């Protein structure tokens, strides 16, 4: 499988999808703008990933760092930092395979799902180090939350994405880094 990162046009679509997803999540969880800035995560596409952050079998990986990468200062804020690693090549393959699936609704769907995981880790609603059974239950919950949140939006092409991926078992992998 060729791993080609998104080009400028696709990056712009991903950026719009991230904005839309962050708005949805902060509305849903009633997180203010200043609170939102304290959430410790970053979203990177394929060109910003390390080798171990790349996979061919999921739309994303969530990597947990015990501190922000490059953050060596003493006294920096404690707490986990999450890197959402977007797998451009896997996403593009899904869009090209299925003519009913658009890049904007699919990336909005993926980013919303991943951000729900991150918010639930940050709020300690779910532990990063959990058993396979707990992870399965959490994945079902996150799918249901994603569905509820997105169902009310009017993103064009979203009903097709929801129908195709609402029970998708290969949304992401989790990496403890
Ligand atoms: Zn998930």
PDB file of C-alpha atoms and ligand atoms in Angstrom:
ATOM      1  CA  UNK A   1       0.000   0.000   0.000  1.00  0.00           C
ATOM      2  CA  UNK A   2       1.410   3.381  -0.979  1.00  0.00           C
ATOM      3  CA  UNK A   3       1.465   5.856   1.836  1.00  0.00           C
ATOM      4  CA  UNK A   4       0.968   9.212   0.209  1.00  0.00           C
ATOM      5  CA  UNK A   5       0.212  12.111   2.535  1.00  0.00           C
ATOM      6  CA  UNK A   6      -2.674  14.461   1.810  1.00  0.00           C
ATOM      7  CA  UNK A   7      -1.988  17.244  -0.658  1.00  0.00           C
ATOM      8  CA  UNK A   8      -2.732  20.918   0.015  1.00  0.00           C
ATOM      9  CA  UNK A   9      -6.364  20.667  -1.061  1.00  0.00           C
ATOM     10  CA  UNK A  10      -7.014  17.616   1.138  1.00  0.00           C
ATOM     11  CA  UNK A  11      -5.178  19.249   4.065  1.00  0.00           C
ATOM     12  CA  UNK A  12      -7.523  22.242   3.749  1.00  0.00           C
ATOM     13  CA  UNK A  13     -10.540  19.907   3.895  1.00  0.00           C
ATOM     14  CA  UNK A  14      -9.096  18.117   6.929  1.00  0.00           C
ATOM     15  CA  UNK A  15      -8.550  21.484   8.645  1.00  0.00           C
ATOM     16  CA  UNK A  16     -12.224  22.391   8.068  1.00  0.00           C
ATOM     17  CA  UNK A  17     -13.302  19.009   9.394  1.00  0.00           C
ATOM     18  CA  UNK A  18     -11.186  19.528  12.529  1.00  0.00           C
ATOM     19  CA  UNK A  19     -12.780  22.953  13.118  1.00  0.00           C
ATOM     20  CA  UNK A  20     -16.279  21.535  12.683  1.00  0.00           C
ATOM     21  CA  UNK A  21     -15.537  18.598  15.008  1.00  0.00           C
ATOM     22  CA  UNK A  22     -13.992  20.771  17.736  1.00  0.00           C
ATOM     23  CA  UNK A  23     -17.088  23.009  17.652  1.00  0.00           C
ATOM     24  CA  UNK A  24     -19.413  20.035  17.943  1.00  0.00           C
ATOM     25  CA  UNK A  25     -17.481  18.519  20.836  1.00  0.00           C
ATOM     26  CA  UNK A  26     -17.132  21.749  22.808  1.00  0.00           C
ATOM     27  CA  UNK A  27     -20.885  22.410  22.384  1.00  0.00           C
ATOM     28  CA  UNK A  28     -21.836  18.875  23.351  1.00  0.00           C
ATOM     29  CA  UNK A  29     -19.601  18.742  26.441  1.00  0.00           C
ATOM     30  CA  UNK A  30     -20.148  22.458  27.206  1.00  0.00           C
ATOM     31  CA  UNK A  31     -16.429  23.145  27.195  1.00  0.00           C
ATOM     32  CA  UNK A  32     -15.590  26.854  27.053  1.00  0.00           C
ATOM     33  CA  UNK A  33     -12.919  28.182  24.690  1.00  0.00           C
ATOM     34  CA  UNK A  34     -10.457  28.722  27.552  1.00  0.00           C
ATOM     35  CA  UNK A  35     -11.097  25.230  28.946  1.00  0.00           C
ATOM     36  CA  UNK A  36     -10.715  23.767  25.481  1.00  0.00           C
ATOM     37  CA  UNK A  37      -7.236  25.275  25.193  1.00  0.00           C
ATOM     38  CA  UNK A  38      -6.178  23.246  28.203  1.00  0.00           C
ATOM     39  CA  UNK A  39      -7.028  19.948  26.515  1.00  0.00           C
ATOM     40  CA  UNK A  40      -3.713  18.358  25.734  1.00  0.00           C
ATOM     41  CA  UNK A  41      -3.908  16.931  22.248  1.00  0.00           C
ATOM     42  CA  UNK A  42      -2.595  17.472  18.791  1.00  0.00           C
ATOM     43  CA  UNK A  43      -3.915  16.257  15.437  1.00  0.00           C
ATOM     44  CA  UNK A  44      -1.365  15.438  12.763  1.00  0.00           C
ATOM     45  CA  UNK A  45      -1.751  13.953   9.322  1.00  0.00           C
ATOM     46  CA  UNK A  46       0.587  11.414   7.738  1.00  0.00           C
ATOM     47  CA  UNK A  47       3.358  13.910   6.990  1.00  0.00           C
ATOM     48  CA  UNK A  48       3.631  14.741  10.704  1.00  0.00           C
ATOM     49  CA  UNK A  49       3.821  11.153  11.970  1.00  0.00           C
ATOM     50  CA  UNK A  50       6.700   9.018  13.241  1.00  0.00           C
ATOM     51  CA  UNK A  51       7.081   5.568  11.720  1.00  0.00           C
ATOM     52  CA  UNK A  52       5.378   3.762  14.624  1.00  0.00           C
ATOM     53  CA  UNK A  53       2.443   6.158  14.406  1.00  0.00           C
ATOM     54  CA  UNK A  54       1.569   4.950  10.906  1.00  0.00           C
ATOM     55  CA  UNK A  55      -0.788   2.027  10.273  1.00  0.00           C
ATOM     56  CA  UNK A  56      -2.477   0.605   7.181  1.00  0.00           C
ATOM     57  CA  UNK A  57      -5.431  -0.940   9.006  1.00  0.00           C
ATOM     58  CA  UNK A  58      -7.176   1.960  10.786  1.00  0.00           C
ATOM     59  CA  UNK A  59      -8.243   5.512  10.016  1.00  0.00           C
ATOM     60  CA  UNK A  60      -6.251   6.871  12.953  1.00  0.00           C
ATOM     61  CA  UNK A  61      -4.059   6.038  15.902  1.00  0.00           C
ATOM     62  CA  UNK A  62      -4.186   7.722  19.272  1.00  0.00           C
ATOM     63  CA  UNK A  63      -0.795   7.896  20.898  1.00  0.00           C
ATOM     64  CA  UNK A  64      -0.496   8.801  24.537  1.00  0.00           C
ATOM     65  CA  UNK A  65       2.546  10.663  25.730  1.00  0.00           C
ATOM     66  CA  UNK A  66       3.165  11.144  29.413  1.00  0.00           C
ATOM     67  CA  UNK A  67       4.241  14.656  28.560  1.00  0.00           C
ATOM     68  CA  UNK A  68       4.014  16.872  25.525  1.00  0.00           C
ATOM     69  CA  UNK A  69       6.712  15.897  22.999  1.00  0.00           C
ATOM     70  CA  UNK A  70       9.626  18.313  23.101  1.00  0.00           C
ATOM     71  CA  UNK A  71       8.432  19.604  26.475  1.00  0.00           C
ATOM     72  CA  UNK A  72      11.509  19.232  28.672  1.00  0.00           C
ATOM     73  CA  UNK A  73      10.839  22.113  31.017  1.00  0.00           C
ATOM     74  CA  UNK A  74      10.401  21.281  34.626  1.00  0.00           C
ATOM     75  CA  UNK A  75       7.151  22.515  36.037  1.00  0.00           C
ATOM     76  CA  UNK A  76       5.253  22.122  32.795  1.00  0.00           C
ATOM     77  CA  UNK A  77       1.656  21.056  33.307  1.00  0.00           C
ATOM     78  CA  UNK A  78       1.359  17.429  34.325  1.00  0.00           C
ATOM     79  CA  UNK A  79      -1.005  15.019  32.622  1.00  0.00           C
ATOM     80  CA  UNK A  80      -1.231  12.921  29.544  1.00  0.00           C
ATOM     81  CA  UNK A  81      -0.893  14.344  26.073  1.00  0.00           C
ATOM     82  CA  UNK A  82      -2.666  12.705  23.149  1.00  0.00           C
ATOM     83  CA  UNK A  83      -1.555  12.771  19.547  1.00  0.00           C
ATOM     84  CA  UNK A  84      -4.294  11.919  17.063  1.00  0.00           C
ATOM     85  CA  UNK A  85      -2.456  10.431  14.106  1.00  0.00           C
ATOM     86  CA  UNK A  86      -4.539  10.706  10.935  1.00  0.00           C
ATOM     87  CA  UNK A  87      -3.851   7.975   8.364  1.00  0.00           C
ATOM     88  CA  UNK A  88      -4.247   9.862   5.089  1.00  0.00           C
ATOM     89  CA  UNK A  89      -3.656   6.819   2.877  1.00  0.00           C
ATOM     90  CA  UNK A  90      -6.316   4.674   4.613  1.00  0.00           C
ATOM     91  CA  UNK A  91      -8.850   7.503   4.449  1.00  0.00           C
ATOM     92  CA  UNK A  92      -8.128   8.226   0.800  1.00  0.00           C
ATOM     93  CA  UNK A  93      -8.548   4.532  -0.032  1.00  0.00           C
ATOM     94  CA  UNK A  94     -12.037   4.539   1.543  1.00  0.00           C
ATOM     95  CA  UNK A  95     -13.034   7.663  -0.397  1.00  0.00           C
ATOM     96  CA  UNK A  96     -11.744   6.265  -3.684  1.00  0.00           C
ATOM     97  CA  UNK A  97     -13.299   2.849  -3.126  1.00  0.00           C
ATOM     98  CA  UNK A  98     -16.765   4.170  -2.408  1.00  0.00           C
ATOM     99  CA  UNK A  99     -18.142   6.948  -4.583  1.00  0.00           C
ATOM    100  CA  UNK A 100     -20.802   7.833  -2.007  1.00  0.00           C
ATOM    101  CA  UNK A 101     -18.170   8.753   0.593  1.00  0.00           C
ATOM    102  CA  UNK A 102     -16.768  12.299   0.586  1.00  0.00           C
ATOM    103  CA  UNK A 103     -13.515  13.401   2.200  1.00  0.00           C
ATOM    104  CA  UNK A 104     -15.068  16.183   4.297  1.00  0.00           C
ATOM    105  CA  UNK A 105     -17.836  14.151   5.934  1.00  0.00           C
ATOM    106  CA  UNK A 106     -15.517  11.166   6.438  1.00  0.00           C
ATOM    107  CA  UNK A 107     -12.761  13.216   8.095  1.00  0.00           C
ATOM    108  CA  UNK A 108     -15.360  15.080  10.222  1.00  0.00           C
ATOM    109  CA  UNK A 109     -16.657  11.680  11.307  1.00  0.00           C
ATOM    110  CA  UNK A 110     -13.198  10.322  12.143  1.00  0.00           C
ATOM    111  CA  UNK A 111     -11.969  13.441  13.962  1.00  0.00           C
ATOM    112  CA  UNK A 112     -15.197  13.708  16.005  1.00  0.00           C
ATOM    113  CA  UNK A 113     -14.866  10.060  17.044  1.00  0.00           C
ATOM    114  CA  UNK A 114     -11.196  10.490  18.019  1.00  0.00           C
ATOM    115  CA  UNK A 115     -11.834  13.710  19.941  1.00  0.00           C
ATOM    116  CA  UNK A 116     -14.586  11.999  21.940  1.00  0.00           C
ATOM    117  CA  UNK A 117     -11.992   9.398  22.988  1.00  0.00           C
ATOM    118  CA  UNK A 118      -9.569  12.163  23.973  1.00  0.00           C
ATOM    119  CA  UNK A 119     -12.178  14.104  25.976  1.00  0.00           C
ATOM    120  CA  UNK A 120     -13.284  10.930  27.749  1.00  0.00           C
ATOM    121  CA  UNK A 121      -9.655  10.075  28.638  1.00  0.00           C
ATOM    122  CA  UNK A 122      -9.066  13.630  29.844  1.00  0.00           C
ATOM    123  CA  UNK A 123     -12.244  13.585  31.960  1.00  0.00           C
ATOM    124  CA  UNK A 124     -11.246  10.164  33.336  1.00  0.00           C
ATOM    125  CA  UNK A 125     -14.460   8.622  32.016  1.00  0.00           C
ATOM    126  CA  UNK A 126     -12.325   5.889  30.503  1.00  0.00           C
ATOM    127  CA  UNK A 127      -8.777   4.757  31.274  1.00  0.00           C
ATOM    128  CA  UNK A 128      -6.208   4.526  28.501  1.00  0.00           C
ATOM    129  CA  UNK A 129      -4.848   1.324  30.067  1.00  0.00           C
ATOM    130  CA  UNK A 130      -7.966  -0.826  30.091  1.00  0.00           C
ATOM    131  CA  UNK A 131      -8.818  -4.436  29.358  1.00  0.00           C
ATOM    132  CA  UNK A 132      -9.913  -5.603  25.918  1.00  0.00           C
ATOM    133  CA  UNK A 133     -13.505  -5.946  27.181  1.00  0.00           C
ATOM    134  CA  UNK A 134     -13.512  -2.425  28.586  1.00  0.00           C
ATOM    135  CA  UNK A 135     -12.077  -1.144  25.317  1.00  0.00           C
ATOM    136  CA  UNK A 136     -14.795  -2.908  23.333  1.00  0.00           C
ATOM    137  CA  UNK A 137     -17.517  -1.396  25.510  1.00  0.00           C
ATOM    138  CA  UNK A 138     -15.895   2.040  25.236  1.00  0.00           C
ATOM    139  CA  UNK A 139     -15.677   1.767  21.454  1.00  0.00           C
ATOM    140  CA  UNK A 140     -19.424   1.048  21.280  1.00  0.00           C
ATOM    141  CA  UNK A 141     -20.117   4.039  23.522  1.00  0.00           C
ATOM    142  CA  UNK A 142     -17.933   6.337  21.420  1.00  0.00           C
ATOM    143  CA  UNK A 143     -19.643   5.140  18.244  1.00  0.00           C
ATOM    144  CA  UNK A 144     -23.055   5.897  19.780  1.00  0.00           C
ATOM    145  CA  UNK A 145     -21.926   9.362  20.957  1.00  0.00           C
ATOM    146  CA  UNK A 146     -20.425  10.152  17.541  1.00  0.00           C
ATOM    147  CA  UNK A 147     -23.660   9.110  15.862  1.00  0.00           C
ATOM    148  CA  UNK A 148     -25.799  11.252  18.196  1.00  0.00           C
ATOM    149  CA  UNK A 149     -23.598  14.284  17.803  1.00  0.00           C
ATOM    150  CA  UNK A 150     -23.325  14.150  14.035  1.00  0.00           C
ATOM    151  CA  UNK A 151     -26.881  13.143  13.290  1.00  0.00           C
ATOM    152  CA  UNK A 152     -28.073  16.643  14.179  1.00  0.00           C
ATOM    153  CA  UNK A 153     -25.624  18.403  11.880  1.00  0.00           C
ATOM    154  CA  UNK A 154     -26.241  19.200   8.258  1.00  0.00           C
ATOM    155  CA  UNK A 155     -22.885  18.214   6.878  1.00  0.00           C
ATOM    156  CA  UNK A 156     -23.372  17.229   3.276  1.00  0.00           C
ATOM    157  CA  UNK A 157     -22.653  13.572   2.618  1.00  0.00           C
ATOM    158  CA  UNK A 158     -22.742  12.666   6.303  1.00  0.00           C
ATOM    159  CA  UNK A 159     -25.721  10.275   6.209  1.00  0.00           C
ATOM    160  CA  UNK A 160     -23.780   8.082   3.770  1.00  0.00           C
ATOM    161  CA  UNK A 161     -20.731   8.106   6.068  1.00  0.00           C
ATOM    162  CA  UNK A 162     -22.838   7.310   9.154  1.00  0.00           C
ATOM    163  CA  UNK A 163     -24.515   4.436   7.345  1.00  0.00           C
ATOM    164  CA  UNK A 164     -21.224   2.998   6.109  1.00  0.00           C
ATOM    165  CA  UNK A 165     -19.082   3.370   9.254  1.00  0.00           C
ATOM    166  CA  UNK A 166     -21.385   3.481  12.279  1.00  0.00           C
ATOM    167  CA  UNK A 167     -20.140   0.123  13.550  1.00  0.00           C
ATOM    168  CA  UNK A 168     -16.684   0.313  12.018  1.00  0.00           C
ATOM    169  CA  UNK A 169     -14.312  -1.901  14.018  1.00  0.00           C
ATOM    170  CA  UNK A 170     -11.127  -0.378  12.700  1.00  0.00           C
ATOM    171  CA  UNK A 171     -11.453   3.291  13.595  1.00  0.00           C
ATOM    172  CA  UNK A 172      -8.163   3.533  15.467  1.00  0.00           C
ATOM    173  CA  UNK A 173      -5.358   1.843  17.346  1.00  0.00           C
ATOM    174  CA  UNK A 174      -4.083   3.028  20.720  1.00  0.00           C
ATOM    175  CA  UNK A 175      -0.364   3.458  21.320  1.00  0.00           C
ATOM    176  CA  UNK A 176       1.284   4.103  24.633  1.00  0.00           C
ATOM    177  CA  UNK A 177       4.340   6.123  23.714  1.00  0.00           C
TER     178      UNK A 177
HETATM  179 ZN1  LIG B   1     -12.707   4.511  18.665  1.00  0.00          ZN
END
